[in-house]
Short mmCIF file of N, CA, C and O in Angstrom, two decimals:
data_model
loop_
_atom_site.label_atom_id
_atom_site.label_comp_id
_atom_site.label_asym_id
_atom_site.label_seq_id
_atom_site.Cartn_x
_atom_site.Cartn_y
_atom_site.Cartn_z
N MET A 1 4.27 -0.86 -18.65
CA MET A 1 3.98 0.43 -18.23
C MET A 1 4.90 1.46 -19.15
O MET A 1 6.25 1.49 -19.36
N ILE A 2 4.24 2.67 -19.40
CA ILE A 2 4.92 3.70 -20.45
C ILE A 2 5.56 4.66 -19.24
O ILE A 2 5.31 4.88 -18.28
N PRO A 3 6.95 4.72 -19.54
CA PRO A 3 7.74 5.59 -18.71
C PRO A 3 6.98 7.19 -18.33
O PRO A 3 6.10 7.57 -19.61
N VAL A 4 7.24 7.48 -17.12
CA VAL A 4 6.60 8.78 -16.82
C VAL A 4 6.60 10.01 -17.80
O VAL A 4 5.69 10.89 -17.90
N ALA A 5 8.12 9.84 -18.10
CA ALA A 5 8.57 11.23 -19.09
C ALA A 5 7.54 11.13 -20.35
O ALA A 5 7.45 12.35 -20.76
N GLU A 6 7.21 10.15 -20.56
CA GLU A 6 6.30 9.92 -21.99
C GLU A 6 4.76 10.29 -21.71
O GLU A 6 3.99 10.07 -22.80
N GLN A 7 4.38 10.10 -20.58
CA GLN A 7 3.09 10.12 -20.20
C GLN A 7 2.05 11.41 -20.44
O GLN A 7 3.06 12.23 -20.02
N SER A 8 1.08 11.51 -20.94
CA SER A 8 0.24 12.73 -21.15
C SER A 8 -0.15 13.21 -19.53
O SER A 8 0.00 12.27 -18.58
N THR A 9 -0.58 14.23 -19.62
CA THR A 9 -1.22 14.84 -18.10
C THR A 9 -2.26 13.70 -17.80
O THR A 9 -2.55 13.42 -16.49
N HIS A 10 -3.24 13.55 -18.57
CA HIS A 10 -4.32 12.52 -18.48
C HIS A 10 -3.77 11.22 -18.03
O HIS A 10 -4.51 10.82 -17.03
N GLN A 11 -2.77 10.66 -18.36
CA GLN A 11 -2.51 9.34 -18.08
C GLN A 11 -1.77 9.59 -16.28
O GLN A 11 -2.00 8.67 -15.86
N VAL A 12 -1.28 10.84 -16.14
CA VAL A 12 -0.43 10.84 -14.83
C VAL A 12 -1.52 11.35 -13.83
O VAL A 12 -1.64 10.53 -12.71
N GLN A 13 -2.82 11.85 -14.40
CA GLN A 13 -3.81 11.97 -13.38
C GLN A 13 -4.52 10.53 -13.16
O GLN A 13 -4.91 10.23 -11.91
N GLU A 14 -4.62 9.72 -14.04
CA GLU A 14 -5.09 8.30 -13.86
C GLU A 14 -4.29 7.69 -12.67
O GLU A 14 -4.88 6.79 -12.00
N LEU A 15 -2.91 7.96 -13.23
CA LEU A 15 -2.08 7.02 -12.05
C LEU A 15 -2.23 7.43 -10.66
O LEU A 15 -2.32 6.89 -9.84
N LEU A 16 -2.48 8.96 -10.43
CA LEU A 16 -2.66 9.75 -9.25
C LEU A 16 -3.89 8.94 -8.47
O LEU A 16 -3.92 8.80 -7.55
N VAL A 17 -5.11 8.89 -9.44
CA VAL A 17 -6.29 8.47 -9.11
C VAL A 17 -6.00 7.05 -8.59
O VAL A 17 -6.67 6.41 -7.43
N ARG A 18 -5.21 5.96 -9.13
CA ARG A 18 -5.13 4.85 -9.05
C ARG A 18 -4.33 4.72 -7.52
O ARG A 18 -4.68 3.84 -6.80
N LEU A 19 -3.32 5.51 -7.30
CA LEU A 19 -2.67 5.40 -5.99
C LEU A 19 -3.39 5.91 -5.10
O LEU A 19 -3.16 5.14 -3.82
N GLU A 20 -4.21 6.65 -5.48
CA GLU A 20 -5.00 7.02 -4.16
C GLU A 20 -6.17 6.21 -3.73
O GLU A 20 -6.59 6.03 -2.34
N ARG A 21 -6.55 5.62 -4.79
CA ARG A 21 -7.69 4.38 -4.73
C ARG A 21 -7.08 3.30 -3.59
O ARG A 21 -7.49 2.67 -2.54
N ASN A 22 -5.58 2.86 -4.16
CA ASN A 22 -5.11 2.02 -3.39
C ASN A 22 -4.69 2.55 -1.69
O ASN A 22 -4.93 1.68 -1.09
N ASN A 23 -4.39 3.77 -1.63
CA ASN A 23 -4.26 4.50 -0.18
C ASN A 23 -5.48 4.39 0.47
O ASN A 23 -5.39 3.68 1.75
N LYS A 24 -6.57 4.34 0.15
CA LYS A 24 -8.03 4.50 0.67
C LYS A 24 -8.07 3.12 1.03
O LYS A 24 -8.74 2.68 2.41
N ILE A 25 -7.83 1.91 0.09
CA ILE A 25 -8.14 0.69 0.64
C ILE A 25 -7.14 0.32 1.69
O ILE A 25 -7.50 -0.29 2.77
N ILE A 26 -5.88 0.53 1.81
CA ILE A 26 -4.85 0.34 2.72
C ILE A 26 -5.37 0.98 4.13
O ILE A 26 -5.59 0.35 5.29
N GLN A 27 -5.93 2.27 4.03
CA GLN A 27 -6.79 2.82 5.31
C GLN A 27 -7.79 2.07 5.83
O GLN A 27 -7.84 2.19 6.89
N ARG A 28 -8.64 1.73 4.92
CA ARG A 28 -9.71 0.78 5.47
C ARG A 28 -9.24 -0.60 6.02
O ARG A 28 -9.79 -0.92 6.98
N LEU A 29 -8.18 -1.51 5.39
CA LEU A 29 -7.54 -2.38 6.13
C LEU A 29 -7.38 -2.19 7.33
O LEU A 29 -7.19 -2.90 8.18
N SER A 30 -6.55 -1.06 7.36
CA SER A 30 -5.59 -0.34 8.60
C SER A 30 -6.79 -0.33 9.83
O SER A 30 -6.83 -0.77 10.77
N LYS A 31 -7.90 0.47 9.52
CA LYS A 31 -9.06 0.34 10.54
C LYS A 31 -9.67 -1.16 10.68
O LYS A 31 -9.70 -1.53 12.22
N LYS A 32 -9.61 -1.84 10.06
CA LYS A 32 -10.43 -3.33 10.09
C LYS A 32 -9.31 -4.13 11.01
O LYS A 32 -9.66 -4.56 12.02
N LEU A 33 -8.00 -3.91 10.73
CA LEU A 33 -7.01 -4.49 11.69
C LEU A 33 -6.97 -3.78 13.03
O LEU A 33 -6.63 -5.00 13.85
N ALA A 34 -7.34 -2.86 13.09
CA ALA A 34 -7.30 -2.19 14.54
C ALA A 34 -8.48 -2.75 15.12
O ALA A 34 -8.62 -2.42 16.42
N SER A 35 -9.39 -3.20 14.71
CA SER A 35 -10.78 -3.53 15.42
C SER A 35 -10.83 -4.65 16.35
O SER A 35 -9.62 -5.46 16.21
N TYR A 36 -11.39 -4.97 17.21
CA TYR A 36 -11.43 -6.00 18.17
C TYR A 36 -11.76 -7.51 17.84
O TYR A 36 -11.26 -8.21 18.23
N ILE A 37 -12.30 -7.58 16.48
CA ILE A 37 -12.58 -8.78 15.79
C ILE A 37 -11.27 -9.48 15.28
O ILE A 37 -11.23 -10.40 15.08
N CYS A 38 -10.46 -8.55 15.02
CA CYS A 38 -9.06 -8.72 14.33
C CYS A 38 -7.67 -8.86 15.51
O CYS A 38 -6.57 -8.84 15.12
N GLU A 39 -8.33 -8.78 16.68
CA GLU A 39 -7.08 -9.05 17.81
C GLU A 39 -6.37 -10.36 17.50
O GLU A 39 -6.88 -11.26 17.19
N PRO A 40 -5.00 -10.17 17.75
CA PRO A 40 -4.21 -11.35 17.49
C PRO A 40 -4.67 -12.31 18.91
O PRO A 40 -4.98 -11.93 19.79
N ASN A 41 -4.07 -13.69 18.53
CA ASN A 41 -4.85 -14.52 19.25
C ASN A 41 -3.74 -15.34 19.58
O ASN A 41 -3.60 -16.39 20.52
N ASN A 42 -2.37 -15.28 19.06
CA ASN A 42 -1.04 -16.07 19.27
C ASN A 42 0.02 -15.51 18.97
O ASN A 42 -0.30 -14.14 18.44
N PRO A 43 1.34 -15.84 19.34
CA PRO A 43 2.61 -15.23 19.29
C PRO A 43 2.45 -14.64 17.71
O PRO A 43 3.12 -13.80 17.35
N SER A 44 2.41 -15.74 17.01
CA SER A 44 2.70 -15.47 15.42
C SER A 44 1.64 -14.39 14.85
O SER A 44 2.10 -13.79 13.87
N CYS A 45 0.72 -14.26 15.33
CA CYS A 45 -0.26 -13.10 15.16
C CYS A 45 0.18 -11.92 15.35
O CYS A 45 -0.04 -10.78 14.67
N PHE A 46 0.73 -11.77 16.30
CA PHE A 46 1.29 -10.55 17.20
C PHE A 46 2.53 -10.39 16.25
O PHE A 46 2.57 -8.90 15.89
N ASP A 47 3.22 -11.20 15.85
CA ASP A 47 4.31 -10.67 15.06
C ASP A 47 3.82 -10.27 13.48
O ASP A 47 4.19 -9.18 13.18
N LYS A 48 3.05 -11.20 13.11
CA LYS A 48 2.32 -10.80 11.90
C LYS A 48 1.55 -9.52 11.89
O LYS A 48 1.79 -8.59 10.90
N MET A 49 1.14 -9.03 12.95
CA MET A 49 0.42 -7.68 12.93
C MET A 49 1.38 -6.73 12.85
O MET A 49 1.21 -5.55 12.67
N TYR A 50 2.49 -7.13 13.59
CA TYR A 50 3.32 -5.80 13.88
C TYR A 50 3.89 -5.71 12.60
O TYR A 50 4.38 -4.40 11.98
N GLU A 51 4.23 -6.61 11.83
CA GLU A 51 4.98 -6.55 10.16
C GLU A 51 3.86 -5.50 9.70
O GLU A 51 4.44 -4.92 8.52
N ILE A 52 2.64 -5.93 9.48
CA ILE A 52 1.86 -5.39 8.99
C ILE A 52 1.50 -4.07 9.13
O ILE A 52 1.55 -3.13 8.09
N LYS A 53 1.54 -3.72 10.20
CA LYS A 53 1.46 -2.17 10.84
C LYS A 53 3.08 -1.31 10.25
O LYS A 53 2.74 -0.24 9.75
N HIS A 54 4.05 -2.08 10.25
CA HIS A 54 4.98 -1.43 9.73
C HIS A 54 4.86 -1.35 8.31
O HIS A 54 5.65 -0.43 7.65
N GLY A 55 4.52 -2.43 7.58
CA GLY A 55 4.21 -2.10 6.10
C GLY A 55 3.31 -0.88 6.03
O GLY A 55 3.44 -0.26 4.74
N PHE A 56 2.39 -0.80 6.84
CA PHE A 56 1.31 0.52 6.32
C PHE A 56 2.12 1.64 6.45
O PHE A 56 1.93 2.60 5.70
N ARG A 57 3.12 1.76 7.42
CA ARG A 57 3.88 3.06 7.53
C ARG A 57 4.63 2.94 6.57
O ARG A 57 5.07 4.36 5.89
N ILE A 58 5.44 2.11 5.87
CA ILE A 58 6.35 2.47 4.72
C ILE A 58 5.58 2.58 3.50
O ILE A 58 5.79 3.26 2.90
N PHE A 59 4.32 1.95 3.35
CA PHE A 59 3.56 2.45 2.32
C PHE A 59 2.91 3.63 2.31
O PHE A 59 3.33 4.35 1.35
N ALA A 60 2.52 4.20 3.75
CA ALA A 60 2.00 5.84 3.44
C ALA A 60 3.15 6.66 3.17
O ALA A 60 3.12 7.36 2.29
N LYS A 61 4.37 6.40 3.78
CA LYS A 61 5.48 7.21 3.47
C LYS A 61 5.96 7.24 1.89
O LYS A 61 6.20 8.22 1.34
N HIS A 62 5.85 6.16 1.35
CA HIS A 62 6.12 6.06 -0.33
C HIS A 62 5.32 6.61 -1.03
O HIS A 62 5.34 7.16 -2.07
N GLN A 63 3.79 6.50 -0.39
CA GLN A 63 2.65 7.27 -1.34
C GLN A 63 2.97 8.69 -1.43
O GLN A 63 2.58 8.96 -2.18
N ALA A 64 3.18 9.13 -0.20
CA ALA A 64 3.14 10.64 -0.28
C ALA A 64 4.67 11.01 -0.98
O ALA A 64 4.41 12.01 -1.82
N HIS A 65 5.61 10.50 -0.88
CA HIS A 65 6.85 10.54 -1.68
C HIS A 65 6.72 10.57 -3.25
O HIS A 65 6.92 11.57 -3.97
N ILE A 66 5.70 9.61 -3.73
CA ILE A 66 5.49 9.30 -5.22
C ILE A 66 4.49 10.35 -5.51
O ILE A 66 4.84 10.93 -6.78
N ILE A 67 3.62 10.53 -4.81
CA ILE A 67 2.68 11.66 -5.19
C ILE A 67 3.38 13.02 -5.32
O ILE A 67 2.89 13.78 -6.22
N GLU A 68 4.04 13.60 -4.45
CA GLU A 68 4.78 14.75 -4.70
C GLU A 68 5.58 14.58 -5.75
O GLU A 68 5.57 15.49 -6.78
N LEU A 69 6.32 13.72 -6.09
CA LEU A 69 7.15 13.44 -7.54
C LEU A 69 6.15 13.68 -8.71
O LEU A 69 6.53 14.41 -9.38
N LEU A 70 5.12 12.96 -8.57
CA LEU A 70 4.18 13.07 -9.57
C LEU A 70 3.64 14.51 -9.89
O LEU A 70 3.53 14.86 -11.26
N LYS A 71 3.15 15.27 -9.07
CA LYS A 71 2.70 16.36 -8.89
C LYS A 71 3.36 17.67 -9.28
O LYS A 71 3.24 18.56 -10.22
N THR A 72 4.92 17.42 -8.85
CA THR A 72 5.99 18.45 -9.33
C THR A 72 6.65 18.13 -10.33
O THR A 72 7.24 18.74 -11.06
N LYS A 73 6.79 16.80 -10.86
CA LYS A 73 7.13 16.37 -11.92
C LYS A 73 8.85 16.45 -11.87
O LYS A 73 9.53 17.14 -13.03
N LYS A 74 9.34 16.49 -10.77
CA LYS A 74 10.63 16.87 -10.30
C LYS A 74 11.70 15.72 -10.88
O LYS A 74 12.58 15.91 -11.33
N ASP A 75 11.06 14.60 -10.86
CA ASP A 75 11.82 13.07 -11.25
C ASP A 75 11.19 12.60 -12.08
O ASP A 75 10.53 11.63 -12.12
N GLU A 76 11.70 12.72 -13.35
CA GLU A 76 10.89 12.16 -14.71
C GLU A 76 12.08 11.34 -15.48
O GLU A 76 11.47 10.95 -16.58
N ALA A 77 12.76 10.79 -14.55
CA ALA A 77 13.67 9.54 -15.11
C ALA A 77 12.87 8.05 -14.69
O ALA A 77 12.08 8.01 -14.13
N PRO A 78 13.82 7.20 -15.50
CA PRO A 78 13.40 5.85 -15.28
C PRO A 78 13.21 5.38 -13.67
O PRO A 78 12.33 4.30 -13.40
N GLU A 79 13.65 5.85 -12.86
CA GLU A 79 13.78 5.82 -11.61
C GLU A 79 12.38 6.14 -11.20
O GLU A 79 11.77 5.25 -9.97
N LEU A 80 11.55 7.02 -11.36
CA LEU A 80 10.20 7.28 -10.89
C LEU A 80 9.23 5.91 -11.27
O LEU A 80 8.59 5.68 -10.46
N ASP A 81 9.51 5.55 -12.59
CA ASP A 81 8.88 4.32 -12.95
C ASP A 81 9.27 3.24 -12.24
O ASP A 81 8.10 2.52 -11.90
N ARG A 82 10.22 3.03 -11.62
CA ARG A 82 10.63 1.99 -10.78
C ARG A 82 9.91 2.00 -9.59
O ARG A 82 9.63 0.99 -8.91
N LYS A 83 10.02 3.16 -9.14
CA LYS A 83 9.46 3.54 -7.92
C LYS A 83 7.83 3.29 -7.65
O LYS A 83 7.40 2.73 -6.91
N ILE A 84 7.00 3.50 -8.74
CA ILE A 84 5.77 3.36 -8.97
C ILE A 84 5.34 1.95 -8.98
O ILE A 84 4.72 1.39 -8.15
N GLU A 85 6.22 1.32 -9.77
CA GLU A 85 6.03 -0.37 -9.71
C GLU A 85 6.43 -0.96 -8.51
O GLU A 85 5.34 -1.75 -8.18
N LEU A 86 7.43 -0.37 -7.59
CA LEU A 86 7.57 -1.17 -6.51
C LEU A 86 6.60 -1.05 -5.63
O LEU A 86 6.15 -1.59 -4.58
N HIS A 87 5.94 0.47 -5.71
CA HIS A 87 4.95 0.89 -4.68
C HIS A 87 3.61 -0.08 -5.00
O HIS A 87 3.00 -0.41 -4.11
N LEU A 88 3.39 -0.18 -6.40
CA LEU A 88 2.07 -0.78 -6.76
C LEU A 88 2.18 -2.29 -6.29
O LEU A 88 1.40 -3.26 -5.65
N GLU A 89 3.62 -3.14 -6.11
CA GLU A 89 4.00 -4.36 -5.66
C GLU A 89 3.73 -4.26 -4.08
O GLU A 89 3.37 -5.53 -3.80
N ARG A 90 4.12 -3.37 -3.48
CA ARG A 90 4.19 -3.20 -1.99
C ARG A 90 2.43 -3.31 -1.42
O ARG A 90 2.14 -4.01 -0.70
N PHE A 91 1.73 -2.56 -2.65
CA PHE A 91 0.33 -2.66 -2.17
C PHE A 91 -0.26 -4.16 -2.14
O PHE A 91 -1.01 -4.74 -1.59
N LYS A 92 0.16 -4.76 -3.28
CA LYS A 92 -0.33 -6.02 -3.51
C LYS A 92 0.18 -6.98 -2.29
O LYS A 92 -0.79 -8.08 -1.96
N GLN A 93 1.62 -6.88 -2.04
CA GLN A 93 1.96 -7.59 -0.82
C GLN A 93 1.30 -7.26 0.37
O GLN A 93 0.72 -8.23 0.98
N LEU A 94 0.98 -6.07 0.63
CA LEU A 94 0.15 -5.87 1.83
C LEU A 94 -1.23 -6.24 1.83
O LEU A 94 -1.78 -7.10 2.81
N GLU A 95 -2.11 -6.51 0.88
CA GLU A 95 -2.99 -6.92 0.56
C GLU A 95 -3.08 -8.31 1.07
O GLU A 95 -3.89 -8.98 1.60
N LYS A 96 -2.13 -9.24 0.54
CA LYS A 96 -1.98 -10.67 0.56
C LYS A 96 -1.57 -11.03 2.05
O LYS A 96 -2.29 -11.84 2.59
N ASP A 97 -0.60 -10.11 2.89
CA ASP A 97 -0.26 -10.49 4.30
C ASP A 97 -1.53 -9.93 4.92
O ASP A 97 -1.72 -10.63 6.11
N ILE A 98 -2.64 -8.89 4.81
CA ILE A 98 -3.84 -8.72 5.47
C ILE A 98 -4.56 -9.77 5.26
O ILE A 98 -5.45 -10.24 6.53
N ALA A 99 -4.93 -10.47 4.13
CA ALA A 99 -5.91 -11.50 4.07
C ALA A 99 -5.32 -12.63 4.62
O ALA A 99 -6.06 -13.16 5.62
N GLY A 100 -3.92 -12.93 4.73
CA GLY A 100 -3.53 -14.12 5.54
C GLY A 100 -3.66 -13.85 7.01
O GLY A 100 -3.99 -14.79 7.69
N TYR A 101 -3.33 -12.85 7.47
CA TYR A 101 -3.52 -12.51 8.79
C TYR A 101 -5.21 -12.74 9.34
O TYR A 101 -5.11 -13.21 10.41
N LEU A 102 -5.99 -12.02 8.58
CA LEU A 102 -7.23 -12.01 8.78
C LEU A 102 -7.76 -13.55 8.90
O LEU A 102 -8.85 -14.19 9.66
N LEU A 103 -7.67 -14.40 7.70
CA LEU A 103 -7.86 -15.73 7.98
C LEU A 103 -7.26 -16.62 9.16
O LEU A 103 -8.04 -17.45 9.62
N GLU A 104 -5.98 -16.02 9.26
CA GLU A 104 -5.51 -16.73 10.62
C GLU A 104 -6.07 -16.37 11.84
O GLU A 104 -6.51 -17.35 12.80
N THR A 105 -6.49 -15.24 12.09
CA THR A 105 -7.36 -14.69 13.09
C THR A 105 -8.50 -15.31 13.30
O THR A 105 -9.18 -15.62 14.32
N GLN A 106 -9.35 -15.14 11.91
CA GLN A 106 -10.85 -15.97 12.07
C GLN A 106 -10.82 -17.45 12.32
O GLN A 106 -11.86 -17.81 12.58
N LYS A 107 -9.77 -17.95 12.00
CA LYS A 107 -10.16 -19.66 12.18
C LYS A 107 -9.80 -19.84 13.64
O LYS A 107 -10.64 -20.99 13.80
N HIS A 108 -9.71 -19.11 14.45
CA HIS A 108 -9.42 -19.55 15.97
C HIS A 108 -10.99 -19.20 16.53
O HIS A 108 -10.97 -19.45 17.44
N TYR A 109 -11.82 -18.63 15.89
CA TYR A 109 -13.12 -18.13 16.44
C TYR A 109 -14.13 -19.07 16.07
O TYR A 109 -14.43 -20.00 15.40
#
């Protein structure tokens, strides 16, 4: 990944689009998780659902923070690069967690 300080405006815009796309995916998954089809059916599912919803809140908080930093370019240090990398990793982990939860809830039907 190219450091944010060295990226052109076009590259920053692409990064913003990627972050926004990830955010929309997480929002759709959150709606799916709230549907009656994905209701927890055992104690471990309730725990997993709680963890995922907590992950959604953390993801949303970090998403807003990173987008604000990118738009204002207040923090052009390597710290911002690390924050972005962690955020993208958090997105991948949330996707894996949701997929596992959905598989677990669907196998009981």
